[in-house]
N, CA, C, O and CB atoms as a CASP TS submission, in Angstrom:
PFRMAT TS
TARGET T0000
AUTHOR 0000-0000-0000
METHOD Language model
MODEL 1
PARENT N/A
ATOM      1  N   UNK     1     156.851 271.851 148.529  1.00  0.00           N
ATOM      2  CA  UNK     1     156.401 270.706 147.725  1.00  0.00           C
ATOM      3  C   UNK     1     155.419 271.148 146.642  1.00  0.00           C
ATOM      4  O   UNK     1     155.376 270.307 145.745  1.00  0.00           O
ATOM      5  CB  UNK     1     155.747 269.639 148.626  1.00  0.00           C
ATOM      6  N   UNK     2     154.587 272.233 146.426  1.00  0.00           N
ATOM      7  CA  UNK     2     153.681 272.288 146.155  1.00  0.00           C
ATOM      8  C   UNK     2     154.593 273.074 144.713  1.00  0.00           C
ATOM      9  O   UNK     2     154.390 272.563 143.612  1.00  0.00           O
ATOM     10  CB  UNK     2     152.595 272.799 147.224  1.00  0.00           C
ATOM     11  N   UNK     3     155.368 274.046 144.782  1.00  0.00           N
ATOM     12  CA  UNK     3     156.075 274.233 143.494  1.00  0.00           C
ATOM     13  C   UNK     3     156.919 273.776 142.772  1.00  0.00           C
ATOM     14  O   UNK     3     157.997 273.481 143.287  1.00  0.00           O
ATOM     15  CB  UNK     3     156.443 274.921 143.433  1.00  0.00           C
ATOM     16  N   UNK     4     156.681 273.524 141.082  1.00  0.00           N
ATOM     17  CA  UNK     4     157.423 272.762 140.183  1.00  0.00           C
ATOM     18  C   UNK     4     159.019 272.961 140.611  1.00  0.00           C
ATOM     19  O   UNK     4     159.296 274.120 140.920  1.00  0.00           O
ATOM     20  CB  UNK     4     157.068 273.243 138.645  1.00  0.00           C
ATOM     21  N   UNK     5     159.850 272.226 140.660  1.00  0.00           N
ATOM     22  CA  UNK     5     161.240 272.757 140.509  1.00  0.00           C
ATOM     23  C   UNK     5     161.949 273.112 139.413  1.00  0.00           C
ATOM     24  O   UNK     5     162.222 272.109 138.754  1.00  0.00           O
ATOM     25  CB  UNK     5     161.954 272.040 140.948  1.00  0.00           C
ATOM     26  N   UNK     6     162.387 274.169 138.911  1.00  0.00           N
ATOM     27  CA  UNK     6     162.335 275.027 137.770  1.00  0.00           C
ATOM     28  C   UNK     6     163.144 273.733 136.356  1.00  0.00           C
ATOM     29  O   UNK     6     163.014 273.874 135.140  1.00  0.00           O
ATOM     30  CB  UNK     6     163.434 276.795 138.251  1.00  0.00           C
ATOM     31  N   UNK     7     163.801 272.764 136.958  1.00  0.00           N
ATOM     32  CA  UNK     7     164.280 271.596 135.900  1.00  0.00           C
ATOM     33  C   UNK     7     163.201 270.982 135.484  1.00  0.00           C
ATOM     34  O   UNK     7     163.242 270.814 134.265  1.00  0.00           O
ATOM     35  CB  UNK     7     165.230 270.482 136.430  1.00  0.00           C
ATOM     36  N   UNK     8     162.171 270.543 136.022  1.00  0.00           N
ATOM     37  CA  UNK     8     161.181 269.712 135.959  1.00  0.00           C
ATOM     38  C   UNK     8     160.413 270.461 135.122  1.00  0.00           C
ATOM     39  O   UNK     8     159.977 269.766 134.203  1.00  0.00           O
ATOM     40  CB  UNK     8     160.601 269.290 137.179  1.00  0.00           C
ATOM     41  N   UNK     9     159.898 272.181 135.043  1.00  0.00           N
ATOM     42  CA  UNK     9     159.138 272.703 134.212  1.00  0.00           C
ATOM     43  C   UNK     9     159.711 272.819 132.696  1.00  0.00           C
ATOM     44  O   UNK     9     159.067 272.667 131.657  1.00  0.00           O
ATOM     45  CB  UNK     9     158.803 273.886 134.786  1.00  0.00           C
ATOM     46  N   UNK    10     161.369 273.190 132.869  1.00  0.00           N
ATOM     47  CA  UNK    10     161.621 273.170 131.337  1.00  0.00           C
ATOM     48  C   UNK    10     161.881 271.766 130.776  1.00  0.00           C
ATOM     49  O   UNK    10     161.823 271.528 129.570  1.00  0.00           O
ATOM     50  CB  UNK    10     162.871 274.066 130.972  1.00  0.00           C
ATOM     51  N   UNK    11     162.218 270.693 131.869  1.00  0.00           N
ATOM     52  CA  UNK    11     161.850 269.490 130.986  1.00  0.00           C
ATOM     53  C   UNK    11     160.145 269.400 130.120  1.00  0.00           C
ATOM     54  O   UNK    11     159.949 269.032 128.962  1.00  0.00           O
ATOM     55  CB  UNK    11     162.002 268.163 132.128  1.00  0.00           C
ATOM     56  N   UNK    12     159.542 269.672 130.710  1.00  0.00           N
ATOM     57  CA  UNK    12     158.116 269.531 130.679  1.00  0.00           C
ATOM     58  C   UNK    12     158.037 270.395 129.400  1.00  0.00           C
ATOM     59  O   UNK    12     157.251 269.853 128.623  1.00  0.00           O
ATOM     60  CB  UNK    12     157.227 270.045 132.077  1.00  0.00           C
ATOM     61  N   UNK    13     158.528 271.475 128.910  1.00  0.00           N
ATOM     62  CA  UNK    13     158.432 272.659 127.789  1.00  0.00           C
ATOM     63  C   UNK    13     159.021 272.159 127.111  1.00  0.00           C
ATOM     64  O   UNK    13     158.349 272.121 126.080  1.00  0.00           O
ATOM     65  CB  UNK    13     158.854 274.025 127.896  1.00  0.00           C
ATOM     66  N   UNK    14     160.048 271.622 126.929  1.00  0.00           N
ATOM     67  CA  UNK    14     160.528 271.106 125.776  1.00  0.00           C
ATOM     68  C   UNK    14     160.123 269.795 125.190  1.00  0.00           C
ATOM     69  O   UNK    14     160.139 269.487 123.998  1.00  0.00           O
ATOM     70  CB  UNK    14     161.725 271.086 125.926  1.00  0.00           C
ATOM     71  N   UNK    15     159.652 268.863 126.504  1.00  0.00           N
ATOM     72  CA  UNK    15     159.223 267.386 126.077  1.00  0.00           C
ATOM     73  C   UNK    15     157.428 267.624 125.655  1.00  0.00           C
ATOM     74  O   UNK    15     156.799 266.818 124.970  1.00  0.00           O
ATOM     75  CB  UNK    15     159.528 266.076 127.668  1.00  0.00           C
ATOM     76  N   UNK    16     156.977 268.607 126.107  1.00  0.00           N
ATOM     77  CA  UNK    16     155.467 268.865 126.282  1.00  0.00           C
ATOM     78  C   UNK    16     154.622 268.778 125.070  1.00  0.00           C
ATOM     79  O   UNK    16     153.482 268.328 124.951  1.00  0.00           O
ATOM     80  CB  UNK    16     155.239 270.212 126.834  1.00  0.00           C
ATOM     81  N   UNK    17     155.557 269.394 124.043  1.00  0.00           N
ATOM     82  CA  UNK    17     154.619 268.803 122.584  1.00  0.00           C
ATOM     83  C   UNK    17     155.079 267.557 121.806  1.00  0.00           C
ATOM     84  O   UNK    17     154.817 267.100 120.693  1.00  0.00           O
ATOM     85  CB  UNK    17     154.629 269.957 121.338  1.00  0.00           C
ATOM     86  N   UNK    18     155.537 267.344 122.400  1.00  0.00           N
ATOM     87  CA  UNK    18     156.457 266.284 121.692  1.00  0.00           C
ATOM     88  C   UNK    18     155.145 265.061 122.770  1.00  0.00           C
ATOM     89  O   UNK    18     154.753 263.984 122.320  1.00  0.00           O
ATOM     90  CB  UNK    18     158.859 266.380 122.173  1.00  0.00           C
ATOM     91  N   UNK    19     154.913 265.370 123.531  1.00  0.00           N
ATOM     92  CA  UNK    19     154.221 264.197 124.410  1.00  0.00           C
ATOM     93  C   UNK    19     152.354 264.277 124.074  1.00  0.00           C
ATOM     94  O   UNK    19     151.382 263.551 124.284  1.00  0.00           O
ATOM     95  CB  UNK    19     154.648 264.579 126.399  1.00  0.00           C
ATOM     96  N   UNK    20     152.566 265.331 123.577  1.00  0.00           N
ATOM     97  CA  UNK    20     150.867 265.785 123.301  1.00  0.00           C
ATOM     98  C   UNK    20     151.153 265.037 121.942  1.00  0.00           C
ATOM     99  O   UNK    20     150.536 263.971 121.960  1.00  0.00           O
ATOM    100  CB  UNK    20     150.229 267.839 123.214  1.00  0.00           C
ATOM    101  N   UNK    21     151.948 265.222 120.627  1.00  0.00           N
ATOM    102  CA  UNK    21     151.628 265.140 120.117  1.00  0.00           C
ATOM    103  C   UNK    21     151.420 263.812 120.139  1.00  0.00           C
ATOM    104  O   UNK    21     150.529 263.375 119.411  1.00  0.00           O
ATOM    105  CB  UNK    21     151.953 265.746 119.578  1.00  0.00           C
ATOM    106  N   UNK    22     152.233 262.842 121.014  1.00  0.00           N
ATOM    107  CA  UNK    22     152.226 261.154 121.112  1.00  0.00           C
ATOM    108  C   UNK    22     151.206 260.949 121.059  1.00  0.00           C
ATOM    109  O   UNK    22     150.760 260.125 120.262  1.00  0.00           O
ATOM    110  CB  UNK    22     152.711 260.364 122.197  1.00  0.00           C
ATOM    111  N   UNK    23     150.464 261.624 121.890  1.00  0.00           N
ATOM    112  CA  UNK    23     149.204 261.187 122.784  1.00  0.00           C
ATOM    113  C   UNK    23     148.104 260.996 121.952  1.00  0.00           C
ATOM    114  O   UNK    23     147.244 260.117 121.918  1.00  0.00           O
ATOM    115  CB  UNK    23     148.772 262.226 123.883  1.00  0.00           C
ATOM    116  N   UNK    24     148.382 262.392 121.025  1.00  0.00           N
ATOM    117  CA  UNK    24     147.270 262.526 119.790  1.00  0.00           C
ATOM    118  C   UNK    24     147.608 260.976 118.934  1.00  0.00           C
ATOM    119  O   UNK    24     146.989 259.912 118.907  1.00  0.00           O
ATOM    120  CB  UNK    24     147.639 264.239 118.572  1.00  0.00           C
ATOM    121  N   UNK    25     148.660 261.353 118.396  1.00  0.00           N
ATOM    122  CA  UNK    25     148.391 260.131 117.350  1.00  0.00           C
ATOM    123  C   UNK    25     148.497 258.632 118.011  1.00  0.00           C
ATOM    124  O   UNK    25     148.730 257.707 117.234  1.00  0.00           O
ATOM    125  CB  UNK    25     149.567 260.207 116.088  1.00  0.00           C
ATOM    126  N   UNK    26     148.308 258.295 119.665  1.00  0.00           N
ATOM    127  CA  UNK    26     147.856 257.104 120.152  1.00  0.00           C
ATOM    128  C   UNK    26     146.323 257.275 120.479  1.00  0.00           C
ATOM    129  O   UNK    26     145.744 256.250 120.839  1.00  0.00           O
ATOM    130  CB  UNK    26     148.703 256.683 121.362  1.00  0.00           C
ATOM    131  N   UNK    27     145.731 258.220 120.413  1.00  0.00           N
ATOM    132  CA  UNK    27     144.540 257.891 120.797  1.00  0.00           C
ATOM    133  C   UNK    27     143.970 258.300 119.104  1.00  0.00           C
ATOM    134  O   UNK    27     142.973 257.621 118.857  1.00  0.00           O
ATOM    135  CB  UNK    27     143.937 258.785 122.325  1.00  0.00           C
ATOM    136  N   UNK    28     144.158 258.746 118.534  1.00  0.00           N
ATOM    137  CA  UNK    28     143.526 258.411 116.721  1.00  0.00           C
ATOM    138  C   UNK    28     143.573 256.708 116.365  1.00  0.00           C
ATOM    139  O   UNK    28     142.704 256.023 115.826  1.00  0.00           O
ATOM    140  CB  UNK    28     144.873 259.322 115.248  1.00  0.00           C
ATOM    141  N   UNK    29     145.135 256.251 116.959  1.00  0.00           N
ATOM    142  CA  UNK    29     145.213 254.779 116.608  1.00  0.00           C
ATOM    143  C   UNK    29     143.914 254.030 117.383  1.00  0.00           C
ATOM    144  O   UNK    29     143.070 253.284 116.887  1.00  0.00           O
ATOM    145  CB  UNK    29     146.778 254.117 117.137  1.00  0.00           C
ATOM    146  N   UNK    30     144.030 254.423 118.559  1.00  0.00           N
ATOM    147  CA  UNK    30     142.963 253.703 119.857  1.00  0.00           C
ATOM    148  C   UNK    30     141.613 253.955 118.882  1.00  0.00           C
ATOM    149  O   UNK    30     140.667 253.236 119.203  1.00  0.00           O
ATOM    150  CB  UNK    30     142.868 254.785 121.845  1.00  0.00           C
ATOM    151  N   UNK    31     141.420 254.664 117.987  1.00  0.00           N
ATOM    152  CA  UNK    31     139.941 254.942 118.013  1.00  0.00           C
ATOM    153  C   UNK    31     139.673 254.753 116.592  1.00  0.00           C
ATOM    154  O   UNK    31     138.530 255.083 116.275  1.00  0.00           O
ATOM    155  CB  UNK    31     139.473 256.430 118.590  1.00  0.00           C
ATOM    156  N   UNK    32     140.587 254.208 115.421  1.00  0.00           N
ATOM    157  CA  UNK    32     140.843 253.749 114.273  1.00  0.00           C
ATOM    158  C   UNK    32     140.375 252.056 114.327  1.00  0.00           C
ATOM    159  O   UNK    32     139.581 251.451 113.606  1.00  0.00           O
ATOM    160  CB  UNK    32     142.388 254.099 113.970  1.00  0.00           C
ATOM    161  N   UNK    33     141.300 251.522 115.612  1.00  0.00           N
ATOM    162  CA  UNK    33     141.068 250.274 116.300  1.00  0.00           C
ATOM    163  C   UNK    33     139.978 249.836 116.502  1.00  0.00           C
ATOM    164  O   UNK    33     139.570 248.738 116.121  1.00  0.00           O
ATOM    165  CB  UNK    33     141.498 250.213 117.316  1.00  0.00           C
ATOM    166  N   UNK    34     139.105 251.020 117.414  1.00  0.00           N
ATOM    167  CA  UNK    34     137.845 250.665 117.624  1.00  0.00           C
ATOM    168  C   UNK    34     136.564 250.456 116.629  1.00  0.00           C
ATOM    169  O   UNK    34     135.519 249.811 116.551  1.00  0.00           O
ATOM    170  CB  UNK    34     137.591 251.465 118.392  1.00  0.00           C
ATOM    171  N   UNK    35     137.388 251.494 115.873  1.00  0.00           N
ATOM    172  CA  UNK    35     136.240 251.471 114.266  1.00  0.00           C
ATOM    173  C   UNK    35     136.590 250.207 113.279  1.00  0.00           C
ATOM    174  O   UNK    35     135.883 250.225 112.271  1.00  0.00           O
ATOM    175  CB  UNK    35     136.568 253.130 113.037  1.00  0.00           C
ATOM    176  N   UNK    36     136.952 249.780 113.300  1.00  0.00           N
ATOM    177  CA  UNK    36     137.783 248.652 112.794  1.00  0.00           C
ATOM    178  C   UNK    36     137.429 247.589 113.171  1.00  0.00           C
ATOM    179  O   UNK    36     136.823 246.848 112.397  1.00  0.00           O
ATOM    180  CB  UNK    36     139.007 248.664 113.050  1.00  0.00           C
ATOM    181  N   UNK    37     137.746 247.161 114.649  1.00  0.00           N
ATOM    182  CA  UNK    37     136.637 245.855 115.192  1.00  0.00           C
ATOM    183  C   UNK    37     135.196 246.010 115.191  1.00  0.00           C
ATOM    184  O   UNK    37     134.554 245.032 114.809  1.00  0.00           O
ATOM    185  CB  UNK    37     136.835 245.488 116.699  1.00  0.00           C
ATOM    186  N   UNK    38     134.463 247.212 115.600  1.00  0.00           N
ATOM    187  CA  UNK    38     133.090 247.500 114.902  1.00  0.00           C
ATOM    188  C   UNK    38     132.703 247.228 113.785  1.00  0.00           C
ATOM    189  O   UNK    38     131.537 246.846 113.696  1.00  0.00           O
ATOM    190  CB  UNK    38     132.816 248.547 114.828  1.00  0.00           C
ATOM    191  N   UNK    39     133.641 247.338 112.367  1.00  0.00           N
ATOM    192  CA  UNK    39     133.048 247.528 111.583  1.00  0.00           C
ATOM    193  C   UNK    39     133.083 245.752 111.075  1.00  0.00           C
ATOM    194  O   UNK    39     132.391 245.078 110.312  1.00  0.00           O
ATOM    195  CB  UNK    39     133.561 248.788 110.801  1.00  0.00           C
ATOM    196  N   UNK    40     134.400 245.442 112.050  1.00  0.00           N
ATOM    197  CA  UNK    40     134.440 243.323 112.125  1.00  0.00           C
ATOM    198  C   UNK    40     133.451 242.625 112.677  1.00  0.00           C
ATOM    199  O   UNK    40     133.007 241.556 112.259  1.00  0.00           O
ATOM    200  CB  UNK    40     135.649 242.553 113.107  1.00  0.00           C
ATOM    201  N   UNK    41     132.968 243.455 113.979  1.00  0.00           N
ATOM    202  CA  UNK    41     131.817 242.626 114.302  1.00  0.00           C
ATOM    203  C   UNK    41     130.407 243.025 113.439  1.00  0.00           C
ATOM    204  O   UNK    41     129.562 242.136 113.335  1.00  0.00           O
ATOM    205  CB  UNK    41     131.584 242.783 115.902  1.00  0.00           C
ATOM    206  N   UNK    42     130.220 243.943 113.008  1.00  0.00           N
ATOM    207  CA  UNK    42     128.678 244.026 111.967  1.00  0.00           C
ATOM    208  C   UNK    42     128.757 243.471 110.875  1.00  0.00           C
ATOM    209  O   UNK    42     127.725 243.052 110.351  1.00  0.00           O
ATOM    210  CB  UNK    42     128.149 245.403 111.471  1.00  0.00           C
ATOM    211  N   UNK    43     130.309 243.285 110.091  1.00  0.00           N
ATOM    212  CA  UNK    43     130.376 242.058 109.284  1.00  0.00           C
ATOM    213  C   UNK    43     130.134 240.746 109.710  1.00  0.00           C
ATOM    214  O   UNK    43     129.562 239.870 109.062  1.00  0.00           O
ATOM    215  CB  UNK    43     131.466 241.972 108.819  1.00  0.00           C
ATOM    216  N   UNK    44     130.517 240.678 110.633  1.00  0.00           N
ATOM    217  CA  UNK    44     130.625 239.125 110.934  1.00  0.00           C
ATOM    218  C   UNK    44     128.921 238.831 111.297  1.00  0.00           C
ATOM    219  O   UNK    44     128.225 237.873 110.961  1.00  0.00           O
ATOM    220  CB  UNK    44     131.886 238.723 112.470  1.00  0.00           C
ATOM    221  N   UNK    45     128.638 239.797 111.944  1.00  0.00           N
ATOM    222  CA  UNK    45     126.793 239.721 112.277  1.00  0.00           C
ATOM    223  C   UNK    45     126.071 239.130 110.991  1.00  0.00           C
ATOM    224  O   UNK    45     125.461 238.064 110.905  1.00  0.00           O
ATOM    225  CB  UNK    45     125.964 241.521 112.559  1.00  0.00           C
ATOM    226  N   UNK    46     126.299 240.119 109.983  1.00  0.00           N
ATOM    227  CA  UNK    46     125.423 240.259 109.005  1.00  0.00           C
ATOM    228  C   UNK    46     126.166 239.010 108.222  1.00  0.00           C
ATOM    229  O   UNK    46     125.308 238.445 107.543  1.00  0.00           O
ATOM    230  CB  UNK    46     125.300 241.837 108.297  1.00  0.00           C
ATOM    231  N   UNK    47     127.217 238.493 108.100  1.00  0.00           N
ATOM    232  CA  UNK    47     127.541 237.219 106.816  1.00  0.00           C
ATOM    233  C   UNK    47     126.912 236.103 108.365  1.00  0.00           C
ATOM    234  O   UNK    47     126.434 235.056 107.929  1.00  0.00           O
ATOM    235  CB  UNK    47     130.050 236.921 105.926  1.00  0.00           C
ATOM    236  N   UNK    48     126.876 236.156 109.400  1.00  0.00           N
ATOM    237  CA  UNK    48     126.214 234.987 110.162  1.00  0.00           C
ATOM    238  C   UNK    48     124.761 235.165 109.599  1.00  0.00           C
ATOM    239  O   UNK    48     124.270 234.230 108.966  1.00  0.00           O
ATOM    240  CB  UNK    48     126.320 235.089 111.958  1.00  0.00           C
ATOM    241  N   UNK    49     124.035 236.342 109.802  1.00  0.00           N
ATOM    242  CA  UNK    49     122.109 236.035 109.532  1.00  0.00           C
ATOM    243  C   UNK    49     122.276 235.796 108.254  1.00  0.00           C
ATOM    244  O   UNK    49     121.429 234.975 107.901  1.00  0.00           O
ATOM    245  CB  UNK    49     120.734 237.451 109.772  1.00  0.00           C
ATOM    246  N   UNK    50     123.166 236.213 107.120  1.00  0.00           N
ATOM    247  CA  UNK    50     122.171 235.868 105.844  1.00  0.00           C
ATOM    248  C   UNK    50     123.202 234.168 105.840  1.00  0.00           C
ATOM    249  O   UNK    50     122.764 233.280 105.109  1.00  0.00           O
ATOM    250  CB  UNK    50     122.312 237.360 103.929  1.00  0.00           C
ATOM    251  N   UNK    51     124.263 233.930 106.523  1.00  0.00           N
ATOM    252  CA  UNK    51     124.021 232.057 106.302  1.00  0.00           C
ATOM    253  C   UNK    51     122.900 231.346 107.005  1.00  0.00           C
ATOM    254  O   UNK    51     122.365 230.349 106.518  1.00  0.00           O
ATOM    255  CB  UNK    51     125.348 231.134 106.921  1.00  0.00           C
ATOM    256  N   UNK    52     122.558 231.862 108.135  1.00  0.00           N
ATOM    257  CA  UNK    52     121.645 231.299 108.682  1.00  0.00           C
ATOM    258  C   UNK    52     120.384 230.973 107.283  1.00  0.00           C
ATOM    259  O   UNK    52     119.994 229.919 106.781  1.00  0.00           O
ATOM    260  CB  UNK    52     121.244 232.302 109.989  1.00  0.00           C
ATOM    261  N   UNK    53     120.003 232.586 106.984  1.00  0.00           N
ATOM    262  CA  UNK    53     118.760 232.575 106.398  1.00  0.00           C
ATOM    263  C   UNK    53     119.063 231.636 105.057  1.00  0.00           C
ATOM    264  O   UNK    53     117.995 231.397 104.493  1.00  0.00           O
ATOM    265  CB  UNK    53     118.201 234.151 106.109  1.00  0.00           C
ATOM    266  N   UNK    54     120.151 231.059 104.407  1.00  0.00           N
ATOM    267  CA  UNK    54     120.515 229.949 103.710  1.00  0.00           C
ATOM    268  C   UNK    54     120.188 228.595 103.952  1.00  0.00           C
ATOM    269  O   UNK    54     120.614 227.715 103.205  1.00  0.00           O
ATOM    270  CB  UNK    54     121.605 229.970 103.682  1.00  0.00           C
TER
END
């Protein structure tokens, strides 16, 4: 149990960058996302205090 079965490793070699590279450009999106609603909520902060201060 403990060793790959030799189909399973060359699946893994051939699919392996192909899955890294997914990974990369889903976690750039994940973290594009995050900068993005950050940069929605400090807008939204800052147009709320200066209506307030109106």
């Amino acid at each position: 149990m403990s060793e790959t079965p030799p189909l399973l490793t060359e699946w893994f070699l051939e699919h392996g960058t192909m899955i890294g590279a997914h990974n990369q450009i889903w976690v750039n999106l994940r973290a594009s996302a995050v900068h993005i609603f950050a940069l929605f909520v400090i807008f939204c902060g800052y147009s709320r205090h200066y209506s307030y201060e109106d």
